[in-house]
Amino acid sequence: MSYTNCETPRLGDLVSILGGATLGLVVGFRKGGFIKAATVRKDGRRDTAYYMLESLSEPGPDNIDEMVRFYDTCAGFYDGSADAEGDFAGIVERIREQVLDLILAVGQAIQEMKSPYSRERVRVCLDYAMRAGVPAERLEQERIRLDAAYQLACL
């Protein structure tokens, strides 16, 4: 399993669809340039759908809104797959750690962005810190720092 958005994904690849609005696991192909991808939502709902290869696209690395949406998409996939059941469960369970690695990489990228702080960016930075294992007291200090940075950005 790998994360890719190349023109020729393989079975088992994680792909970003529609600029990060969806994270899917490639489970098949169809003639005409379609991939079959399995997705998981935060509420645990799983869907399998066909997507055109042209719809594979990553969020803009300098676009904070797209990066936040992609972070939420990845976190939703990870959180929603926690109690997967049925024939899909084995596949999802095998990729959960790779999805967590992707969440942490996107969260770090958002934290390092130079754009002004927004309420959504603060929320993602705190969620990223929690998922990265930051101790509770340091997490509270980070929350205060990020909230202060957001207040300054609003002035």
mmCIF file with all atom_site columns, C-alpha atoms in Angstrom:
data_model
loop_
_atom_site.group_PDB
_atom_site.id
_atom_site.type_symbol
_atom_site.label_atom_id
_atom_site.label_alt_id
_atom_site.label_comp_id
_atom_site.label_asym_id
_atom_site.label_entity_id
_atom_site.label_seq_id
_atom_site.pdbx_PDB_ins_code
_atom_site.Cartn_x
_atom_site.Cartn_y
_atom_site.Cartn_z
_atom_site.occupancy
_atom_site.B_iso_or_equiv
_atom_site.pdbx_formal_charge
_atom_site.auth_seq_id
_atom_site.auth_comp_id
_atom_site.auth_asym_id
_atom_site.auth_atom_id
_atom_site.pdbx_PDB_model_num
ATOM 1   C CA . MET A 1 1   ? 0.000   0.000  0.000   1.00 0.00 ? 1   MET A CA 1
ATOM 2   C CA . SER A 1 2   ? 1.233   3.429  -0.813  1.00 0.00 ? 2   SER A CA 1
ATOM 3   C CA . TYR A 1 3   ? -0.185  6.890  -1.168  1.00 0.00 ? 3   TYR A CA 1
ATOM 4   C CA . THR A 1 4   ? -0.086  8.032  -4.747  1.00 0.00 ? 4   THR A CA 1
ATOM 5   C CA . ASN A 1 5   ? -1.795  10.323 -7.170  1.00 0.00 ? 5   ASN A CA 1
ATOM 6   C CA . CYS A 1 6   ? 0.089   9.245  -10.248 1.00 0.00 ? 6   CYS A CA 1
ATOM 7   C CA . GLU A 1 7   ? -1.731  8.597  -13.504 1.00 0.00 ? 7   GLU A CA 1
ATOM 8   C CA . THR A 1 8   ? -1.443  4.839  -13.061 1.00 0.00 ? 8   THR A CA 1
ATOM 9   C CA . PRO A 1 9   ? -2.428  3.859  -9.524  1.00 0.00 ? 9   PRO A CA 1
ATOM 10  C CA . ARG A 1 10  ? -2.171  0.209  -8.546  1.00 0.00 ? 10  ARG A CA 1
ATOM 11  C CA . LEU A 1 11  ? -4.462  -2.011 -6.523  1.00 0.00 ? 11  LEU A CA 1
ATOM 12  C CA . GLY A 1 12  ? -4.100  -1.166 -2.855  1.00 0.00 ? 12  GLY A CA 1
ATOM 13  C CA . ASP A 1 13  ? -2.895  2.422  -3.395  1.00 0.00 ? 13  ASP A CA 1
ATOM 14  C CA . LEU A 1 14  ? -4.429  5.233  -1.383  1.00 0.00 ? 14  LEU A CA 1
ATOM 15  C CA . VAL A 1 15  ? -5.504  8.063  -3.649  1.00 0.00 ? 15  VAL A CA 1
ATOM 16  C CA . SER A 1 16  ? -6.747  11.593 -3.096  1.00 0.00 ? 16  SER A CA 1
ATOM 17  C CA . ILE A 1 17  ? -9.858  12.356 -5.121  1.00 0.00 ? 17  ILE A CA 1
ATOM 18  C CA . LEU A 1 18  ? -11.213 15.796 -6.033  1.00 0.00 ? 18  LEU A CA 1
ATOM 19  C CA . GLY A 1 19  ? -8.469  17.800 -4.364  1.00 0.00 ? 19  GLY A CA 1
ATOM 20  C CA . GLY A 1 20  ? -8.561  15.852 -1.124  1.00 0.00 ? 20  GLY A CA 1
ATOM 21  C CA . ALA A 1 21  ? -12.336 15.829 -0.681  1.00 0.00 ? 21  ALA A CA 1
ATOM 22  C CA . THR A 1 22  ? -12.178 12.025 -0.660  1.00 0.00 ? 22  THR A CA 1
ATOM 23  C CA . LEU A 1 23  ? -9.492  9.518  0.293   1.00 0.00 ? 23  LEU A CA 1
ATOM 24  C CA . GLY A 1 24  ? -9.926  6.154  -1.361  1.00 0.00 ? 24  GLY A CA 1
ATOM 25  C CA . LEU A 1 25  ? -8.286  2.781  -1.499  1.00 0.00 ? 25  LEU A CA 1
ATOM 26  C CA . VAL A 1 26  ? -7.993  1.471  -5.068  1.00 0.00 ? 26  VAL A CA 1
ATOM 27  C CA . VAL A 1 27  ? -9.807  -1.877 -5.210  1.00 0.00 ? 27  VAL A CA 1
ATOM 28  C CA . GLY A 1 28  ? -10.344 -2.226 -8.951  1.00 0.00 ? 28  GLY A CA 1
ATOM 29  C CA . PHE A 1 29  ? -10.415 -0.732 -12.423 1.00 0.00 ? 29  PHE A CA 1
ATOM 30  C CA . ARG A 1 30  ? -12.919 -0.351 -15.238 1.00 0.00 ? 30  ARG A CA 1
ATOM 31  C CA . LYS A 1 31  ? -12.449 0.334  -18.925 1.00 0.00 ? 31  LYS A CA 1
ATOM 32  C CA . GLY A 1 32  ? -12.607 3.942  -19.977 1.00 0.00 ? 32  GLY A CA 1
ATOM 33  C CA . GLY A 1 33  ? -10.163 5.327  -17.425 1.00 0.00 ? 33  GLY A CA 1
ATOM 34  C CA . PHE A 1 34  ? -12.055 4.606  -14.210 1.00 0.00 ? 34  PHE A CA 1
ATOM 35  C CA . ILE A 1 35  ? -10.761 3.341  -10.883 1.00 0.00 ? 35  ILE A CA 1
ATOM 36  C CA . LYS A 1 36  ? -12.880 1.632  -8.277  1.00 0.00 ? 36  LYS A CA 1
ATOM 37  C CA . ALA A 1 37  ? -12.087 3.081  -4.862  1.00 0.00 ? 37  ALA A CA 1
ATOM 38  C CA . ALA A 1 38  ? -13.320 2.183  -1.402  1.00 0.00 ? 38  ALA A CA 1
ATOM 39  C CA . THR A 1 39  ? -13.862 5.100  0.958   1.00 0.00 ? 39  THR A CA 1
ATOM 40  C CA . VAL A 1 40  ? -14.578 5.369  4.671   1.00 0.00 ? 40  VAL A CA 1
ATOM 41  C CA . ARG A 1 41  ? -16.314 8.285  6.384   1.00 0.00 ? 41  ARG A CA 1
ATOM 42  C CA . LYS A 1 42  ? -15.895 9.496  9.940   1.00 0.00 ? 42  LYS A CA 1
ATOM 43  C CA . ASP A 1 43  ? -19.252 7.964  10.903  1.00 0.00 ? 43  ASP A CA 1
ATOM 44  C CA . GLY A 1 44  ? -17.962 4.550  9.752   1.00 0.00 ? 44  GLY A CA 1
ATOM 45  C CA . ARG A 1 45  ? -19.993 4.408  6.531   1.00 0.00 ? 45  ARG A CA 1
ATOM 46  C CA . ARG A 1 46  ? -18.132 2.693  3.755   1.00 0.00 ? 46  ARG A CA 1
ATOM 47  C CA . ASP A 1 47  ? -18.754 3.213  0.065   1.00 0.00 ? 47  ASP A CA 1
ATOM 48  C CA . THR A 1 48  ? -17.258 1.851  -3.106  1.00 0.00 ? 48  THR A CA 1
ATOM 49  C CA . ALA A 1 49  ? -17.549 3.960  -6.242  1.00 0.00 ? 49  ALA A CA 1
ATOM 50  C CA . TYR A 1 50  ? -15.949 4.486  -9.620  1.00 0.00 ? 50  TYR A CA 1
ATOM 51  C CA . TYR A 1 51  ? -13.943 7.644  -10.241 1.00 0.00 ? 51  TYR A CA 1
ATOM 52  C CA . MET A 1 52  ? -12.353 8.948  -13.419 1.00 0.00 ? 52  MET A CA 1
ATOM 53  C CA . LEU A 1 53  ? -8.559  8.996  -13.351 1.00 0.00 ? 53  LEU A CA 1
ATOM 54  C CA . GLU A 1 54  ? -8.788  12.736 -14.041 1.00 0.00 ? 54  GLU A CA 1
ATOM 55  C CA . SER A 1 55  ? -10.459 13.222 -10.663 1.00 0.00 ? 55  SER A CA 1
ATOM 56  C CA . LEU A 1 56  ? -7.308  12.136 -8.824  1.00 0.00 ? 56  LEU A CA 1
ATOM 57  C CA . SER A 1 57  ? -5.843  15.339 -7.464  1.00 0.00 ? 57  SER A CA 1
ATOM 58  C CA . GLU A 1 58  ? -4.182  16.510 -4.303  1.00 0.00 ? 58  GLU A CA 1
ATOM 59  C CA . PRO A 1 59  ? -4.963  19.683 -2.409  1.00 0.00 ? 59  PRO A CA 1
ATOM 60  C CA . GLY A 1 60  ? -2.838  22.696 -3.253  1.00 0.00 ? 60  GLY A CA 1
ATOM 61  C CA . PRO A 1 61  ? 0.095   22.654 -0.801  1.00 0.00 ? 61  PRO A CA 1
ATOM 62  C CA . ASP A 1 62  ? -0.213  26.430 -0.321  1.00 0.00 ? 62  ASP A CA 1
ATOM 63  C CA . ASN A 1 63  ? -4.001  26.466 -0.021  1.00 0.00 ? 63  ASN A CA 1
ATOM 64  C CA . ILE A 1 64  ? -4.856  26.298 3.677   1.00 0.00 ? 64  ILE A CA 1
ATOM 65  C CA . ASP A 1 65  ? -8.550  25.566 3.063   1.00 0.00 ? 65  ASP A CA 1
ATOM 66  C CA . GLU A 1 66  ? -7.802  22.595 0.791   1.00 0.00 ? 66  GLU A CA 1
ATOM 67  C CA . MET A 1 67  ? -5.144  21.279 3.168   1.00 0.00 ? 67  MET A CA 1
ATOM 68  C CA . VAL A 1 68  ? -7.537  21.494 6.142   1.00 0.00 ? 68  VAL A CA 1
ATOM 69  C CA . ARG A 1 69  ? -10.230 19.675 4.117   1.00 0.00 ? 69  ARG A CA 1
ATOM 70  C CA . PHE A 1 70  ? -7.708  16.957 3.185   1.00 0.00 ? 70  PHE A CA 1
ATOM 71  C CA . TYR A 1 71  ? -6.636  16.603 6.826   1.00 0.00 ? 71  TYR A CA 1
ATOM 72  C CA . ASP A 1 72  ? -10.281 16.189 7.854   1.00 0.00 ? 72  ASP A CA 1
ATOM 73  C CA . THR A 1 73  ? -10.819 13.653 5.056   1.00 0.00 ? 73  THR A CA 1
ATOM 74  C CA . CYS A 1 74  ? -7.819  11.580 6.165   1.00 0.00 ? 74  CYS A CA 1
ATOM 75  C CA . ALA A 1 75  ? -8.783  11.814 9.850   1.00 0.00 ? 75  ALA A CA 1
ATOM 76  C CA . GLY A 1 76  ? -12.357 10.806 9.000   1.00 0.00 ? 76  GLY A CA 1
ATOM 77  C CA . PHE A 1 77  ? -11.102 7.773  7.067   1.00 0.00 ? 77  PHE A CA 1
ATOM 78  C CA . TYR A 1 78  ? -8.867  6.776  9.982   1.00 0.00 ? 78  TYR A CA 1
ATOM 79  C CA . ASP A 1 79  ? -11.449 7.356  12.722  1.00 0.00 ? 79  ASP A CA 1
ATOM 80  C CA . GLY A 1 80  ? -14.304 5.807  10.760  1.00 0.00 ? 80  GLY A CA 1
ATOM 81  C CA . SER A 1 81  ? -12.330 2.670  10.020  1.00 0.00 ? 81  SER A CA 1
ATOM 82  C CA . ALA A 1 82  ? -11.638 1.930  13.693  1.00 0.00 ? 82  ALA A CA 1
ATOM 83  C CA . ASP A 1 83  ? -14.430 -0.630 14.023  1.00 0.00 ? 83  ASP A CA 1
ATOM 84  C CA . ALA A 1 84  ? -14.740 -1.810 10.430  1.00 0.00 ? 84  ALA A CA 1
ATOM 85  C CA . GLU A 1 85  ? -16.701 -5.016 10.004  1.00 0.00 ? 85  GLU A CA 1
ATOM 86  C CA . GLY A 1 86  ? -17.325 -7.479 7.223   1.00 0.00 ? 86  GLY A CA 1
ATOM 87  C CA . ASP A 1 87  ? -15.226 -8.332 4.187   1.00 0.00 ? 87  ASP A CA 1
ATOM 88  C CA . PHE A 1 88  ? -13.927 -4.767 3.933   1.00 0.00 ? 88  PHE A CA 1
ATOM 89  C CA . ALA A 1 89  ? -12.593 -4.808 7.504   1.00 0.00 ? 89  ALA A CA 1
ATOM 90  C CA . GLY A 1 90  ? -9.403  -6.727 6.767   1.00 0.00 ? 90  GLY A CA 1
ATOM 91  C CA . ILE A 1 91  ? -8.396  -4.368 3.968   1.00 0.00 ? 91  ILE A CA 1
ATOM 92  C CA . VAL A 1 92  ? -9.064  -1.250 6.027   1.00 0.00 ? 92  VAL A CA 1
ATOM 93  C CA . GLU A 1 93  ? -7.309  -2.576 9.111   1.00 0.00 ? 93  GLU A CA 1
ATOM 94  C CA . ARG A 1 94  ? -4.137  -3.213 7.102   1.00 0.00 ? 94  ARG A CA 1
ATOM 95  C CA . ILE A 1 95  ? -3.940  0.399  5.901   1.00 0.00 ? 95  ILE A CA 1
ATOM 96  C CA . ARG A 1 96  ? -4.921  2.271  9.078   1.00 0.00 ? 96  ARG A CA 1
ATOM 97  C CA . GLU A 1 97  ? -1.314  2.919  10.140  1.00 0.00 ? 97  GLU A CA 1
ATOM 98  C CA . GLN A 1 98  ? -0.432  4.292  6.712   1.00 0.00 ? 98  GLN A CA 1
ATOM 99  C CA . VAL A 1 99  ? -3.444  6.601  6.889   1.00 0.00 ? 99  VAL A CA 1
ATOM 100 C CA . LEU A 1 100 ? -2.264  7.777  10.315  1.00 0.00 ? 100 LEU A CA 1
ATOM 101 C CA . ASP A 1 101 ? 1.167   8.522  8.820   1.00 0.00 ? 101 ASP A CA 1
ATOM 102 C CA . LEU A 1 102 ? -0.566  10.560 6.107   1.00 0.00 ? 102 LEU A CA 1
ATOM 103 C CA . ILE A 1 103 ? -2.627  12.448 8.725   1.00 0.00 ? 103 ILE A CA 1
ATOM 104 C CA . LEU A 1 104 ? 0.528   13.338 10.648  1.00 0.00 ? 104 LEU A CA 1
ATOM 105 C CA . ALA A 1 105 ? 2.357   14.478 7.504   1.00 0.00 ? 105 ALA A CA 1
ATOM 106 C CA . VAL A 1 106 ? -0.544  16.703 6.406   1.00 0.00 ? 106 VAL A CA 1
ATOM 107 C CA . GLY A 1 107 ? -0.988  18.050 9.961   1.00 0.00 ? 107 GLY A CA 1
ATOM 108 C CA . GLN A 1 108 ? 2.675   18.963 10.168  1.00 0.00 ? 108 GLN A CA 1
ATOM 109 C CA . ALA A 1 109 ? 2.491   20.695 6.787   1.00 0.00 ? 109 ALA A CA 1
ATOM 110 C CA . ILE A 1 110 ? -0.501  22.734 7.972   1.00 0.00 ? 110 ILE A CA 1
ATOM 111 C CA . GLN A 1 111 ? 1.269   23.648 11.203  1.00 0.00 ? 111 GLN A CA 1
ATOM 112 C CA . GLU A 1 112 ? 4.330   24.843 9.270   1.00 0.00 ? 112 GLU A CA 1
ATOM 113 C CA . MET A 1 113 ? 2.371   26.961 6.761   1.00 0.00 ? 113 MET A CA 1
ATOM 114 C CA . LYS A 1 114 ? 3.035   30.684 6.847   1.00 0.00 ? 114 LYS A CA 1
ATOM 115 C CA . SER A 1 115 ? -0.572  31.682 6.202   1.00 0.00 ? 115 SER A CA 1
ATOM 116 C CA . PRO A 1 116 ? -2.514  33.496 8.943   1.00 0.00 ? 116 PRO A CA 1
ATOM 117 C CA . TYR A 1 117 ? -4.226  31.438 11.607  1.00 0.00 ? 117 TYR A CA 1
ATOM 118 C CA . SER A 1 118 ? -7.915  30.722 11.279  1.00 0.00 ? 118 SER A CA 1
ATOM 119 C CA . ARG A 1 119 ? -10.229 28.904 13.654  1.00 0.00 ? 119 ARG A CA 1
ATOM 120 C CA . GLU A 1 120 ? -10.048 25.816 11.397  1.00 0.00 ? 120 GLU A CA 1
ATOM 121 C CA . ARG A 1 121 ? -6.253  25.870 11.284  1.00 0.00 ? 121 ARG A CA 1
ATOM 122 C CA . VAL A 1 122 ? -6.078  26.105 15.080  1.00 0.00 ? 122 VAL A CA 1
ATOM 123 C CA . ARG A 1 123 ? -8.477  23.145 15.360  1.00 0.00 ? 123 ARG A CA 1
ATOM 124 C CA . VAL A 1 124 ? -6.361  21.046 12.972  1.00 0.00 ? 124 VAL A CA 1
ATOM 125 C CA . CYS A 1 125 ? -3.092  21.986 14.706  1.00 0.00 ? 125 CYS A CA 1
ATOM 126 C CA . LEU A 1 126 ? -4.500  20.890 18.070  1.00 0.00 ? 126 LEU A CA 1
ATOM 127 C CA . ASP A 1 127 ? -5.899  17.660 16.628  1.00 0.00 ? 127 ASP A CA 1
ATOM 128 C CA . TYR A 1 128 ? -2.531  17.004 14.965  1.00 0.00 ? 128 TYR A CA 1
ATOM 129 C CA . ALA A 1 129 ? -0.698  17.569 18.265  1.00 0.00 ? 129 ALA A CA 1
ATOM 130 C CA . MET A 1 130 ? -3.058  15.178 20.057  1.00 0.00 ? 130 MET A CA 1
ATOM 131 C CA . ARG A 1 131 ? -2.633  12.470 17.392  1.00 0.00 ? 131 ARG A CA 1
ATOM 132 C CA . ALA A 1 132 ? 1.156   12.973 17.480  1.00 0.00 ? 132 ALA A CA 1
ATOM 133 C CA . GLY A 1 133 ? 1.111   12.105 21.202  1.00 0.00 ? 133 GLY A CA 1
ATOM 134 C CA . VAL A 1 134 ? 1.787   15.492 22.765  1.00 0.00 ? 134 VAL A CA 1
ATOM 135 C CA . PRO A 1 135 ? 1.248   15.300 26.566  1.00 0.00 ? 135 PRO A CA 1
ATOM 136 C CA . ALA A 1 136 ? -1.948  16.912 27.911  1.00 0.00 ? 136 ALA A CA 1
ATOM 137 C CA . GLU A 1 137 ? -0.246  19.835 29.695  1.00 0.00 ? 137 GLU A CA 1
ATOM 138 C CA . ARG A 1 138 ? 1.826   20.666 26.622  1.00 0.00 ? 138 ARG A CA 1
ATOM 139 C CA . LEU A 1 139 ? -1.300  20.344 24.473  1.00 0.00 ? 139 LEU A CA 1
ATOM 140 C CA . GLU A 1 140 ? -3.020  22.959 26.660  1.00 0.00 ? 140 GLU A CA 1
ATOM 141 C CA . GLN A 1 141 ? -0.003  25.283 26.297  1.00 0.00 ? 141 GLN A CA 1
ATOM 142 C CA . GLU A 1 142 ? -0.177  24.779 22.530  1.00 0.00 ? 142 GLU A CA 1
ATOM 143 C CA . ARG A 1 143 ? -3.915  25.546 22.561  1.00 0.00 ? 143 ARG A CA 1
ATOM 144 C CA . ILE A 1 144 ? -3.247  28.832 24.386  1.00 0.00 ? 144 ILE A CA 1
ATOM 145 C CA . ARG A 1 145 ? -0.406  29.727 21.983  1.00 0.00 ? 145 ARG A CA 1
ATOM 146 C CA . LEU A 1 146 ? -2.481  28.958 18.891  1.00 0.00 ? 146 LEU A CA 1
ATOM 147 C CA . ASP A 1 147 ? -5.498  30.816 20.268  1.00 0.00 ? 147 ASP A CA 1
ATOM 148 C CA . ALA A 1 148 ? -3.300  33.874 20.910  1.00 0.00 ? 148 ALA A CA 1
ATOM 149 C CA . ALA A 1 149 ? -1.902  33.655 17.363  1.00 0.00 ? 149 ALA A CA 1
ATOM 150 C CA . TYR A 1 150 ? -5.451  33.482 16.018  1.00 0.00 ? 150 TYR A CA 1
ATOM 151 C CA . GLN A 1 151 ? -6.500  36.519 18.081  1.00 0.00 ? 151 GLN A CA 1
ATOM 152 C CA . LEU A 1 152 ? -3.515  38.483 16.741  1.00 0.00 ? 152 LEU A CA 1
ATOM 153 C CA . ALA A 1 153 ? -4.413  37.506 13.182  1.00 0.00 ? 153 ALA A CA 1
ATOM 154 C CA . CYS A 1 154 ? -7.953  38.843 13.747  1.00 0.00 ? 154 CYS A CA 1
ATOM 155 C CA . LEU A 1 155 ? -6.717  42.310 14.786  1.00 0.00 ? 155 LEU A CA 1
#
